[in-house]
Short mmCIF file of C-alpha atoms in Angstrom, two decimals:
data_model
loop_
_atom_site.label_atom_id
_atom_site.label_comp_id
_atom_site.label_asym_id
_atom_site.label_seq_id
_atom_site.Cartn_x
_atom_site.Cartn_y
_atom_site.Cartn_z
CA MET C 1 43.64 -103.91 -25.09
CA SER C 2 41.02 -104.03 -22.34
CA ASN C 3 39.46 -100.67 -23.22
CA LEU C 4 38.64 -101.70 -26.81
CA ASP C 5 34.98 -102.63 -26.53
CA VAL C 6 34.00 -104.73 -29.54
CA ASN C 7 30.32 -104.16 -28.75
CA ARG C 8 30.65 -100.46 -29.58
CA LEU C 9 31.24 -101.38 -33.22
CA SER C 10 28.40 -101.74 -35.73
CA ASP C 11 27.02 -105.19 -36.56
CA THR C 12 28.87 -105.14 -39.89
CA LEU C 13 32.23 -104.03 -38.49
CA ARG C 14 32.24 -106.11 -35.30
CA PRO C 15 33.19 -109.38 -37.04
CA VAL C 16 35.87 -107.51 -39.02
CA PHE C 17 37.54 -106.43 -35.81
CA GLN C 18 37.03 -109.82 -34.17
CA ALA C 19 38.89 -111.38 -37.09
CA VAL C 20 41.74 -108.90 -36.55
CA LEU C 21 41.92 -109.98 -32.90
CA ASP C 22 41.82 -113.67 -33.81
CA HIS C 23 44.37 -113.50 -36.62
CA ASN C 24 46.79 -111.15 -34.86
CA PRO C 25 47.03 -112.24 -31.20
CA GLU C 26 48.97 -110.08 -28.75
CA GLN C 27 49.36 -107.27 -31.30
CA ASN C 28 47.87 -104.59 -29.05
CA GLU C 29 49.10 -101.54 -30.95
CA PHE C 30 47.71 -102.88 -34.21
CA HIS C 31 44.40 -103.73 -32.53
CA GLN C 32 44.18 -100.17 -31.18
CA ALA C 33 44.82 -98.57 -34.57
CA VAL C 34 42.25 -100.71 -36.36
CA TYR C 35 39.65 -100.25 -33.62
CA GLU C 36 39.95 -96.47 -33.73
CA VAL C 37 39.30 -96.44 -37.48
CA LEU C 38 36.44 -98.95 -37.43
CA LEU C 39 34.76 -97.10 -34.57
CA THR C 40 34.48 -93.93 -36.65
CA ILE C 41 33.57 -95.24 -40.12
CA ALA C 42 30.18 -96.75 -39.24
CA PRO C 43 28.38 -94.21 -41.53
CA LEU C 44 30.00 -95.92 -44.53
CA VAL C 45 28.18 -99.20 -43.86
CA GLU C 46 24.89 -97.70 -45.07
CA LYS C 47 26.22 -95.02 -47.41
CA LYS C 48 28.60 -97.37 -49.24
CA PRO C 49 26.97 -100.85 -49.20
CA GLU C 50 29.39 -102.03 -51.89
CA TYR C 51 32.16 -101.97 -49.29
CA ALA C 52 30.57 -104.84 -47.38
CA ASP C 53 29.50 -106.66 -50.54
CA LEU C 54 33.10 -106.62 -51.83
CA ALA C 55 34.65 -107.30 -48.40
CA ILE C 56 36.50 -103.98 -48.53
CA PHE C 57 36.42 -103.67 -44.73
CA ASP C 58 37.94 -107.13 -44.37
CA ARG C 59 40.55 -106.55 -47.07
CA ILE C 60 41.69 -103.11 -45.95
CA VAL C 61 42.69 -104.28 -42.45
CA GLU C 62 44.87 -107.07 -43.85
CA PRO C 63 48.34 -106.09 -45.11
CA GLU C 64 49.12 -106.95 -48.71
CA ARG C 65 52.51 -108.26 -47.61
CA GLN C 66 54.44 -108.75 -44.35
CA ILE C 67 58.18 -109.28 -44.55
CA ILE C 68 60.28 -110.37 -41.53
CA PHE C 69 63.98 -111.06 -41.88
CA ARG C 70 67.18 -111.71 -39.96
CA VAL C 71 69.77 -108.91 -39.73
CA PRO C 72 73.22 -110.17 -38.63
CA TRP C 73 75.96 -107.60 -38.03
CA ALA C 74 79.32 -107.31 -36.30
CA ASP C 75 80.20 -104.74 -33.64
CA ASP C 76 83.59 -103.04 -33.37
CA ALA C 77 84.89 -105.88 -31.22
CA LYS C 78 83.90 -108.31 -34.00
CA ARG C 79 81.13 -109.87 -31.92
CA ILE C 80 78.17 -111.01 -34.03
CA HIS C 81 74.68 -109.76 -33.20
CA VAL C 82 71.35 -110.70 -34.73
CA ASN C 83 68.38 -108.36 -34.95
CA ARG C 84 65.04 -108.71 -36.64
CA GLY C 85 63.99 -106.57 -39.61
CA PHE C 86 60.46 -105.78 -40.75
CA ARG C 87 58.69 -104.27 -43.74
CA VAL C 88 54.90 -104.31 -43.85
CA GLN C 89 53.58 -103.29 -47.27
CA PHE C 90 50.05 -102.53 -46.20
CA ASN C 91 48.17 -101.05 -49.12
CA SER C 92 49.23 -99.89 -52.59
CA ALA C 93 45.82 -98.96 -54.00
CA ILE C 94 46.68 -95.32 -54.70
CA GLY C 95 50.44 -95.58 -55.21
CA PRO C 96 53.67 -97.31 -54.19
CA TYR C 97 54.01 -98.19 -50.53
CA LYS C 98 55.40 -95.19 -48.63
CA GLY C 99 56.43 -95.01 -45.00
CA GLY C 100 59.40 -94.77 -42.70
CA LEU C 101 61.86 -97.16 -41.12
CA ARG C 102 62.12 -97.18 -37.32
CA PHE C 103 65.18 -98.48 -35.45
CA HIS C 104 64.31 -98.89 -31.77
CA PRO C 105 64.35 -101.77 -29.24
CA SER C 106 60.55 -101.60 -28.92
CA VAL C 107 59.97 -102.40 -32.60
CA ASN C 108 57.95 -105.54 -33.24
CA LEU C 109 55.42 -106.70 -35.81
CA SER C 110 52.48 -105.14 -33.96
CA ILE C 111 54.05 -101.68 -33.93
CA ILE C 112 55.07 -101.87 -37.58
CA LYS C 113 51.57 -103.00 -38.57
CA PHE C 114 49.86 -100.23 -36.60
CA LEU C 115 52.19 -97.67 -38.18
CA GLY C 116 51.62 -99.11 -41.65
CA PHE C 117 47.84 -99.13 -41.19
CA GLU C 118 47.85 -95.49 -40.04
CA GLN C 119 50.14 -94.62 -42.95
CA VAL C 120 47.58 -95.84 -45.51
CA PHE C 121 45.03 -93.20 -44.54
CA LYS C 122 47.54 -90.49 -43.68
CA ASN C 123 49.06 -90.79 -47.13
CA ALA C 124 45.63 -90.74 -48.75
CA LEU C 125 44.82 -87.47 -46.95
CA THR C 126 47.83 -85.74 -48.51
CA GLY C 127 46.18 -85.95 -51.92
CA LEU C 128 49.39 -87.41 -53.35
CA PRO C 129 49.65 -90.81 -55.12
CA ILE C 130 51.27 -92.86 -52.35
CA GLY C 131 50.17 -96.04 -50.62
CA GLY C 132 51.00 -97.04 -47.07
CA GLY C 133 53.75 -99.14 -45.54
CA LYS C 134 56.19 -99.15 -42.65
CA GLY C 135 59.31 -100.96 -41.57
CA GLY C 136 62.21 -101.07 -39.17
CA SER C 137 64.13 -103.17 -36.70
CA ASP C 138 64.55 -103.77 -32.96
CA PHE C 139 68.15 -102.52 -33.37
CA ASP C 140 69.07 -99.71 -30.98
CA PRO C 141 71.36 -97.05 -32.53
CA LYS C 142 72.03 -95.45 -29.12
CA GLY C 143 75.57 -96.00 -27.93
CA LYS C 144 76.68 -97.51 -31.23
CA SER C 145 79.62 -96.18 -33.21
CA ASP C 146 79.17 -94.85 -36.74
CA ALA C 147 80.93 -97.96 -38.06
CA GLU C 148 78.55 -100.27 -36.17
CA ILE C 149 75.51 -98.39 -37.45
CA MET C 150 76.91 -98.53 -40.99
CA ARG C 151 77.41 -102.30 -40.80
CA PHE C 152 73.91 -102.79 -39.43
CA CYS C 153 72.32 -100.60 -42.13
CA GLN C 154 74.23 -102.43 -44.86
CA SER C 155 73.06 -105.80 -43.57
CA PHE C 156 69.48 -104.52 -43.21
CA MET C 157 69.45 -103.16 -46.78
CA ALA C 158 70.95 -106.35 -48.18
CA GLU C 159 67.57 -107.97 -47.58
CA LEU C 160 65.26 -104.95 -47.85
CA SER C 161 66.62 -104.08 -51.31
CA ARG C 162 64.82 -107.12 -52.72
CA HIS C 163 61.44 -105.65 -51.84
CA ILE C 164 61.64 -101.91 -52.61
CA GLY C 165 61.93 -99.61 -55.63
CA PRO C 166 60.76 -96.17 -56.87
CA ASP C 167 57.50 -97.62 -58.22
CA THR C 168 57.09 -100.39 -55.62
CA ASP C 169 57.97 -99.27 -52.10
CA VAL C 170 59.78 -96.09 -51.01
CA PRO C 171 61.00 -96.10 -47.39
CA ALA C 172 62.05 -93.02 -45.41
CA GLY C 173 63.34 -92.29 -41.92
CA ASP C 174 61.52 -92.48 -38.60
CA ILE C 175 62.61 -92.83 -34.96
CA GLY C 176 66.27 -93.86 -34.88
CA VAL C 177 66.71 -93.37 -38.63
CA GLY C 178 68.03 -89.93 -39.56
CA GLY C 179 70.30 -88.55 -42.24
CA ARG C 180 73.25 -90.72 -41.23
CA GLU C 181 71.27 -93.95 -41.42
CA ILE C 182 69.54 -92.94 -44.67
CA GLY C 183 72.97 -92.35 -46.19
CA TYR C 184 74.23 -95.79 -45.24
CA LEU C 185 71.00 -97.44 -46.41
CA PHE C 186 70.93 -95.66 -49.76
CA GLY C 187 74.64 -96.26 -50.35
CA GLN C 188 74.15 -100.00 -49.88
CA TYR C 189 71.08 -100.04 -52.12
CA LYS C 190 73.01 -98.16 -54.82
CA ARG C 191 75.87 -100.67 -54.61
CA LEU C 192 73.57 -103.70 -54.77
CA ALA C 193 71.32 -102.35 -57.53
CA ASN C 194 74.20 -100.91 -59.60
CA ARG C 195 72.14 -97.82 -60.41
CA PHE C 196 71.30 -94.45 -58.90
CA ASP C 197 67.59 -94.81 -58.10
CA ALA C 198 67.23 -91.53 -56.19
CA GLY C 199 63.51 -92.16 -55.75
CA VAL C 200 63.93 -95.44 -53.88
CA ILE C 201 64.31 -93.79 -50.49
CA THR C 202 63.52 -90.32 -49.13
CA GLY C 203 65.11 -88.13 -46.50
CA LYS C 204 68.35 -88.11 -48.49
CA GLY C 205 71.09 -85.52 -48.20
CA LEU C 206 70.64 -82.33 -50.20
CA ASP C 207 73.67 -83.11 -52.37
CA TRP C 208 72.35 -86.48 -53.53
CA GLY C 209 68.65 -86.13 -54.23
CA GLY C 210 67.22 -84.84 -50.96
CA SER C 211 64.60 -82.14 -50.56
CA PHE C 212 64.82 -78.85 -48.78
CA ALA C 213 62.39 -78.60 -45.82
CA ARG C 214 62.26 -82.39 -45.30
CA THR C 215 63.91 -82.15 -41.88
CA GLU C 216 61.43 -79.50 -40.78
CA ALA C 217 58.39 -80.94 -42.56
CA THR C 218 56.57 -82.99 -39.92
CA GLY C 219 56.98 -80.35 -37.20
CA TYR C 220 56.16 -77.43 -39.48
CA GLY C 221 53.21 -79.31 -40.99
CA LEU C 222 51.85 -80.08 -37.52
CA VAL C 223 51.81 -76.39 -36.64
CA TYR C 224 50.32 -75.42 -40.02
CA PHE C 225 47.46 -77.85 -39.36
CA ALA C 226 46.99 -76.66 -35.78
CA GLU C 227 47.00 -73.08 -37.06
CA GLU C 228 44.01 -73.91 -39.28
CA MET C 229 42.24 -75.49 -36.30
CA LEU C 230 42.81 -72.33 -34.28
CA LYS C 231 41.38 -70.21 -37.09
CA THR C 232 38.07 -72.07 -36.75
CA ARG C 233 38.01 -70.76 -33.17
CA SER C 234 38.98 -67.22 -34.27
CA THR C 235 42.38 -67.36 -32.60
CA SER C 236 46.04 -68.13 -33.41
CA PHE C 237 49.35 -69.27 -31.92
CA ASP C 238 50.25 -65.70 -31.00
CA GLY C 239 50.61 -65.39 -27.24
CA LYS C 240 49.80 -69.06 -26.57
CA LYS C 241 51.75 -71.28 -24.16
CA VAL C 242 52.74 -74.57 -25.77
CA VAL C 243 54.05 -77.88 -24.41
CA VAL C 244 55.78 -80.24 -26.86
CA SER C 245 56.73 -83.77 -25.88
CA GLY C 246 59.85 -85.25 -27.43
CA SER C 247 63.00 -83.50 -28.62
CA GLY C 248 63.67 -85.09 -31.99
CA ASN C 249 63.10 -83.50 -35.38
CA VAL C 250 59.32 -83.33 -35.05
CA ALA C 251 59.38 -81.71 -31.61
CA ILE C 252 62.21 -79.30 -32.42
CA TYR C 253 60.70 -77.99 -35.63
CA ALA C 254 57.15 -77.88 -34.29
CA SER C 255 58.58 -75.75 -31.49
CA GLU C 256 60.43 -73.58 -33.99
CA LYS C 257 57.37 -72.88 -36.14
CA ALA C 258 55.13 -72.31 -33.11
CA GLN C 259 57.58 -69.72 -31.77
CA GLN C 260 57.82 -68.08 -35.21
CA LEU C 261 54.04 -67.66 -35.00
CA GLY C 262 54.28 -65.93 -31.62
CA ALA C 263 53.84 -68.79 -29.17
CA THR C 264 56.04 -69.57 -26.16
CA VAL C 265 57.15 -73.20 -26.00
CA LEU C 266 57.53 -73.99 -22.31
CA ALA C 267 58.62 -77.62 -22.24
CA VAL C 268 60.16 -80.46 -24.24
CA SER C 269 61.21 -83.96 -23.20
CA ASP C 270 63.10 -87.14 -23.89
CA SER C 271 63.17 -90.57 -22.25
CA SER C 272 65.15 -89.18 -19.28
CA GLY C 273 62.52 -86.57 -18.31
CA TYR C 274 61.46 -83.09 -19.34
CA ILE C 275 62.62 -79.50 -19.06
CA VAL C 276 60.52 -76.43 -18.32
CA ASP C 277 61.75 -73.01 -19.41
CA GLU C 278 59.20 -70.30 -18.60
CA ALA C 279 61.07 -67.83 -20.83
CA GLY C 280 60.60 -70.14 -23.79
CA ILE C 281 62.79 -72.99 -25.01
CA ASP C 282 66.09 -71.81 -26.50
CA LEU C 283 65.91 -73.75 -29.76
CA GLU C 284 69.47 -73.11 -30.85
CA LEU C 285 70.72 -74.60 -27.59
CA LEU C 286 68.30 -77.53 -27.86
CA LYS C 287 69.40 -78.24 -31.44
CA GLU C 288 73.05 -78.12 -30.41
CA ILE C 289 72.41 -80.60 -27.58
CA LYS C 290 70.23 -83.03 -29.53
CA GLU C 291 71.51 -82.76 -33.11
CA VAL C 292 75.23 -82.09 -32.60
CA ARG C 293 76.12 -83.57 -29.22
CA ARG C 294 73.37 -86.23 -29.30
CA GLY C 295 72.91 -85.41 -25.63
CA ARG C 296 69.95 -85.45 -23.21
CA VAL C 297 67.50 -82.67 -22.42
CA SER C 298 68.95 -82.61 -18.90
CA ASP C 299 72.05 -80.99 -20.43
CA TYR C 300 69.91 -77.94 -21.24
CA VAL C 301 69.73 -76.71 -17.64
CA GLU C 302 73.52 -76.56 -17.41
CA GLN C 303 73.44 -73.51 -19.68
CA ARG C 304 69.94 -72.19 -18.93
CA THR C 305 70.04 -71.98 -15.17
CA ASP C 306 66.50 -70.60 -14.86
CA ALA C 307 65.15 -73.74 -16.54
CA ARG C 308 64.14 -76.85 -14.59
CA PHE C 309 64.77 -80.52 -15.38
CA ILE C 310 62.23 -82.99 -13.99
CA SER C 311 63.05 -86.68 -14.20
CA SER C 312 59.76 -87.96 -12.79
CA GLY C 313 56.11 -87.11 -13.26
CA SER C 314 54.57 -86.11 -16.58
CA ILE C 315 55.19 -83.30 -19.04
CA TRP C 316 51.41 -83.07 -19.34
CA ASP C 317 51.31 -81.59 -15.83
CA VAL C 318 52.81 -78.36 -17.24
CA PRO C 319 49.95 -75.84 -17.71
CA CYS C 320 49.56 -74.79 -21.35
CA ASP C 321 47.09 -73.63 -23.99
CA ILE C 322 48.28 -76.05 -26.66
CA ALA C 323 49.81 -79.53 -26.31
CA LEU C 324 51.70 -81.21 -29.14
CA PRO C 325 52.60 -84.85 -28.37
CA CYS C 326 55.60 -85.54 -30.64
CA ALA C 327 57.42 -88.47 -29.02
CA THR C 328 55.91 -91.94 -29.44
CA GLN C 329 52.73 -94.05 -29.32
CA ASN C 330 50.48 -93.98 -26.24
CA GLU C 331 52.53 -91.31 -24.48
CA LEU C 332 49.44 -89.26 -23.57
CA PRO C 333 47.26 -91.44 -21.31
CA LEU C 334 43.96 -90.59 -19.63
CA GLU C 335 45.73 -89.17 -16.57
CA GLY C 336 47.72 -86.83 -18.78
CA ALA C 337 44.60 -85.72 -20.63
CA LYS C 338 42.83 -85.00 -17.34
CA SER C 339 45.77 -82.91 -16.19
CA LEU C 340 45.81 -80.92 -19.43
CA ILE C 341 42.06 -80.32 -19.21
CA ALA C 342 42.28 -79.21 -15.58
CA ASN C 343 44.99 -76.72 -16.55
CA GLY C 344 42.93 -75.22 -19.37
CA VAL C 345 44.34 -76.74 -22.56
CA THR C 346 42.31 -75.76 -25.63
CA LEU C 347 44.00 -77.73 -28.42
CA VAL C 348 45.90 -81.02 -28.72
CA ALA C 349 47.42 -81.98 -32.09
CA GLU C 350 49.50 -85.11 -32.62
CA GLY C 351 53.00 -84.91 -34.03
CA ALA C 352 53.77 -88.56 -33.25
CA ASN C 353 51.84 -91.59 -34.48
CA MET C 354 48.97 -92.60 -32.15
CA PRO C 355 50.45 -90.89 -29.07
CA THR C 356 47.07 -90.46 -27.38
CA THR C 357 45.27 -93.44 -25.85
CA PRO C 358 41.61 -94.01 -26.82
CA ASP C 359 40.25 -93.07 -23.37
CA ALA C 360 42.37 -89.91 -23.38
CA ILE C 361 40.97 -88.94 -26.79
CA GLU C 362 37.42 -89.38 -25.52
CA ALA C 363 38.17 -87.26 -22.45
CA LEU C 364 39.65 -84.45 -24.53
CA GLN C 365 36.74 -84.43 -26.95
CA ALA C 366 34.17 -84.56 -24.13
CA ALA C 367 35.85 -81.53 -22.55
CA GLY C 368 35.55 -79.54 -25.79
CA VAL C 369 39.28 -79.58 -26.51
CA ALA C 370 40.10 -79.34 -30.23
CA TYR C 371 41.90 -82.63 -30.93
CA ALA C 372 43.70 -83.63 -34.15
CA PRO C 373 44.84 -87.22 -34.86
CA GLY C 374 48.30 -87.81 -36.27
CA LYS C 375 47.07 -89.19 -39.58
CA ALA C 376 45.91 -85.63 -40.35
CA SER C 377 48.13 -83.34 -38.31
CA ASN C 378 51.51 -85.05 -38.79
CA ALA C 379 51.10 -85.85 -42.49
CA GLY C 380 53.57 -83.11 -43.43
CA GLY C 381 56.56 -85.42 -43.21
CA VAL C 382 55.30 -88.01 -45.67
CA ALA C 383 53.86 -85.26 -47.87
CA THR C 384 57.30 -83.70 -48.23
CA SER C 385 58.79 -87.15 -48.82
CA ALA C 386 56.35 -87.48 -51.73
CA LEU C 387 57.47 -84.05 -52.94
CA GLU C 388 61.04 -85.37 -52.79
CA MET C 389 59.93 -88.27 -55.01
CA GLN C 390 58.50 -85.76 -57.49
CA GLN C 391 61.76 -83.84 -57.57
CA ASN C 392 63.73 -87.07 -58.05
CA SER C 393 61.50 -88.05 -60.99
CA GLY C 394 62.27 -84.74 -62.67
CA ARG C 395 65.95 -84.74 -61.58
CA THR C 396 65.45 -81.31 -60.07
CA GLN C 397 65.47 -79.62 -56.67
CA TRP C 398 63.10 -76.93 -55.42
CA SER C 399 64.10 -74.16 -53.03
CA PHE C 400 63.28 -74.30 -49.33
CA ASP C 401 60.60 -71.63 -49.72
CA GLU C 402 58.96 -73.38 -52.68
CA THR C 403 58.87 -76.72 -50.89
CA ASP C 404 57.65 -75.16 -47.64
CA SER C 405 54.91 -73.34 -49.55
CA LYS C 406 53.73 -76.61 -51.11
CA LEU C 407 53.82 -78.27 -47.66
CA HIS C 408 51.80 -75.44 -46.14
CA GLN C 409 49.16 -75.74 -48.84
CA ILE C 410 48.93 -79.51 -48.43
CA MET C 411 48.27 -79.11 -44.69
CA VAL C 412 45.65 -76.43 -45.37
CA ASN C 413 44.03 -78.80 -47.88
CA ILE C 414 44.00 -81.69 -45.40
CA HIS C 415 42.26 -79.47 -42.87
CA HIS C 416 39.77 -78.32 -45.49
CA THR C 417 39.08 -81.96 -46.44
CA ALA C 418 38.50 -82.83 -42.77
CA ILE C 419 36.04 -79.95 -42.34
CA GLU C 420 34.15 -80.87 -45.53
CA THR C 421 34.01 -84.55 -44.57
CA ALA C 422 32.83 -83.72 -41.06
CA ASP C 423 29.99 -81.66 -42.54
CA GLU C 424 29.08 -84.40 -45.04
CA TYR C 425 28.84 -87.13 -42.40
CA GLY C 426 27.44 -85.05 -39.53
CA VAL C 427 30.51 -85.26 -37.29
CA GLU C 428 31.31 -81.55 -37.08
CA GLY C 429 34.27 -80.80 -34.84
CA ASP C 430 35.41 -84.45 -34.73
CA TYR C 431 38.74 -84.47 -36.56
CA VAL C 432 39.29 -88.16 -35.74
CA ALA C 433 36.13 -89.31 -37.52
CA ALA C 434 36.62 -86.83 -40.36
CA ALA C 435 40.21 -87.90 -41.07
CA ASN C 436 39.35 -91.60 -40.88
CA LEU C 437 36.33 -91.24 -43.15
CA ALA C 438 38.11 -89.11 -45.74
CA GLY C 439 41.20 -91.32 -45.92
CA PHE C 440 39.23 -94.56 -45.87
CA VAL C 441 36.85 -93.54 -48.66
CA LYS C 442 39.68 -92.54 -51.00
CA VAL C 443 41.49 -95.85 -50.56
CA ALA C 444 38.35 -98.00 -50.51
CA ASP C 445 36.84 -96.43 -53.65
CA THR C 446 40.08 -97.11 -55.50
CA MET C 447 40.05 -100.74 -54.34
CA VAL C 448 36.48 -101.08 -55.59
CA SER C 449 37.49 -99.76 -59.02
CA TYR C 450 40.23 -102.42 -59.32
CA GLY C 451 37.91 -105.35 -58.73
CA LEU C 452 39.02 -108.35 -56.69
CA ILE C 453 42.82 -108.27 -56.60
#
């Protein structure tokens, strides 16, 4: 990307990033993710000289394994289609690879690698023994019948099953992969493996190894983290106006928890546009539209006549105190950040993965806006997936309240780790640098202890 200035990197890290550019041409999303981390970990060059001596910087930006495969499937008219499947097993230093599967037309190797790279440090921040990976396909579930989605998932798992396992790689859901898809994927794995490995995939149904609070986890965890950020400024969600991009699980349950804490969620969105409801988003109606009908946010205004649907422009033009980008990568550009700043936003916390562009991040931080990167603030989803793995290992199931309590504590701990790391490295108030440093050190120190493998 043009705004990634290699010269801003330290002398030690500049050739690391140049090698990433050379070895991974045209992978802009991956370049962006690596650049953001390398830009903030310069203090480690002097404090941890063994990292350079042992080529830790070079090794940590290279995936351990990249798997690309063909996924043939037949539609209801018996026409054959071919999609491409991916699984990038990025780093297993602290545990089995862990990360979701994304089914969306935009999926390519660059996006899967950026997501897998982010996942390495996000998972490390949870304090749980899980490495980082990601996968998916350019298959589009929209407009497909249940039978078509089942056939695709079975074909996808026929290949993926060779590369995963409870102690090797544990996928989960992501964009386009919800409970329905997880069911089809796990059913095919179970048939192929001839055993009930509940811990091989997370996000399962409650009747067959799933965890309470998993659906809510990323959204709830985002708000728990943002709540801790607000406490450092002696305030809370109570009385705040909030804008949430997206209308999937993360957006819906972030909105739910924010409203439980006294906030008013004014706006949500999808790819067709966004809705503004000054009285506060009616979450039961939104859930019915998105989760039951699988409809569009534009349907909302048919029943809430005081609400507005806007098909053009930007959701970031809606004045708010808190913005929670929960849709997709690079959805909050510089123009959006400027609009938020002009309208008085005080906090931005990411529910999606890398939704804020680098220049937008710099603008928010320069304006004094509290800004949290996704690898810290949206770690609740993978944390609860790891809790599901724990329950599967013990063949037990915790209550919703018990799981939610553990999730809440994990998010509080991540925030505490970020604050401590910021103090240690002299980057107070910079959650981006703090999260990158804390996650990187945990993974890198473990790699050092293993020797050259």
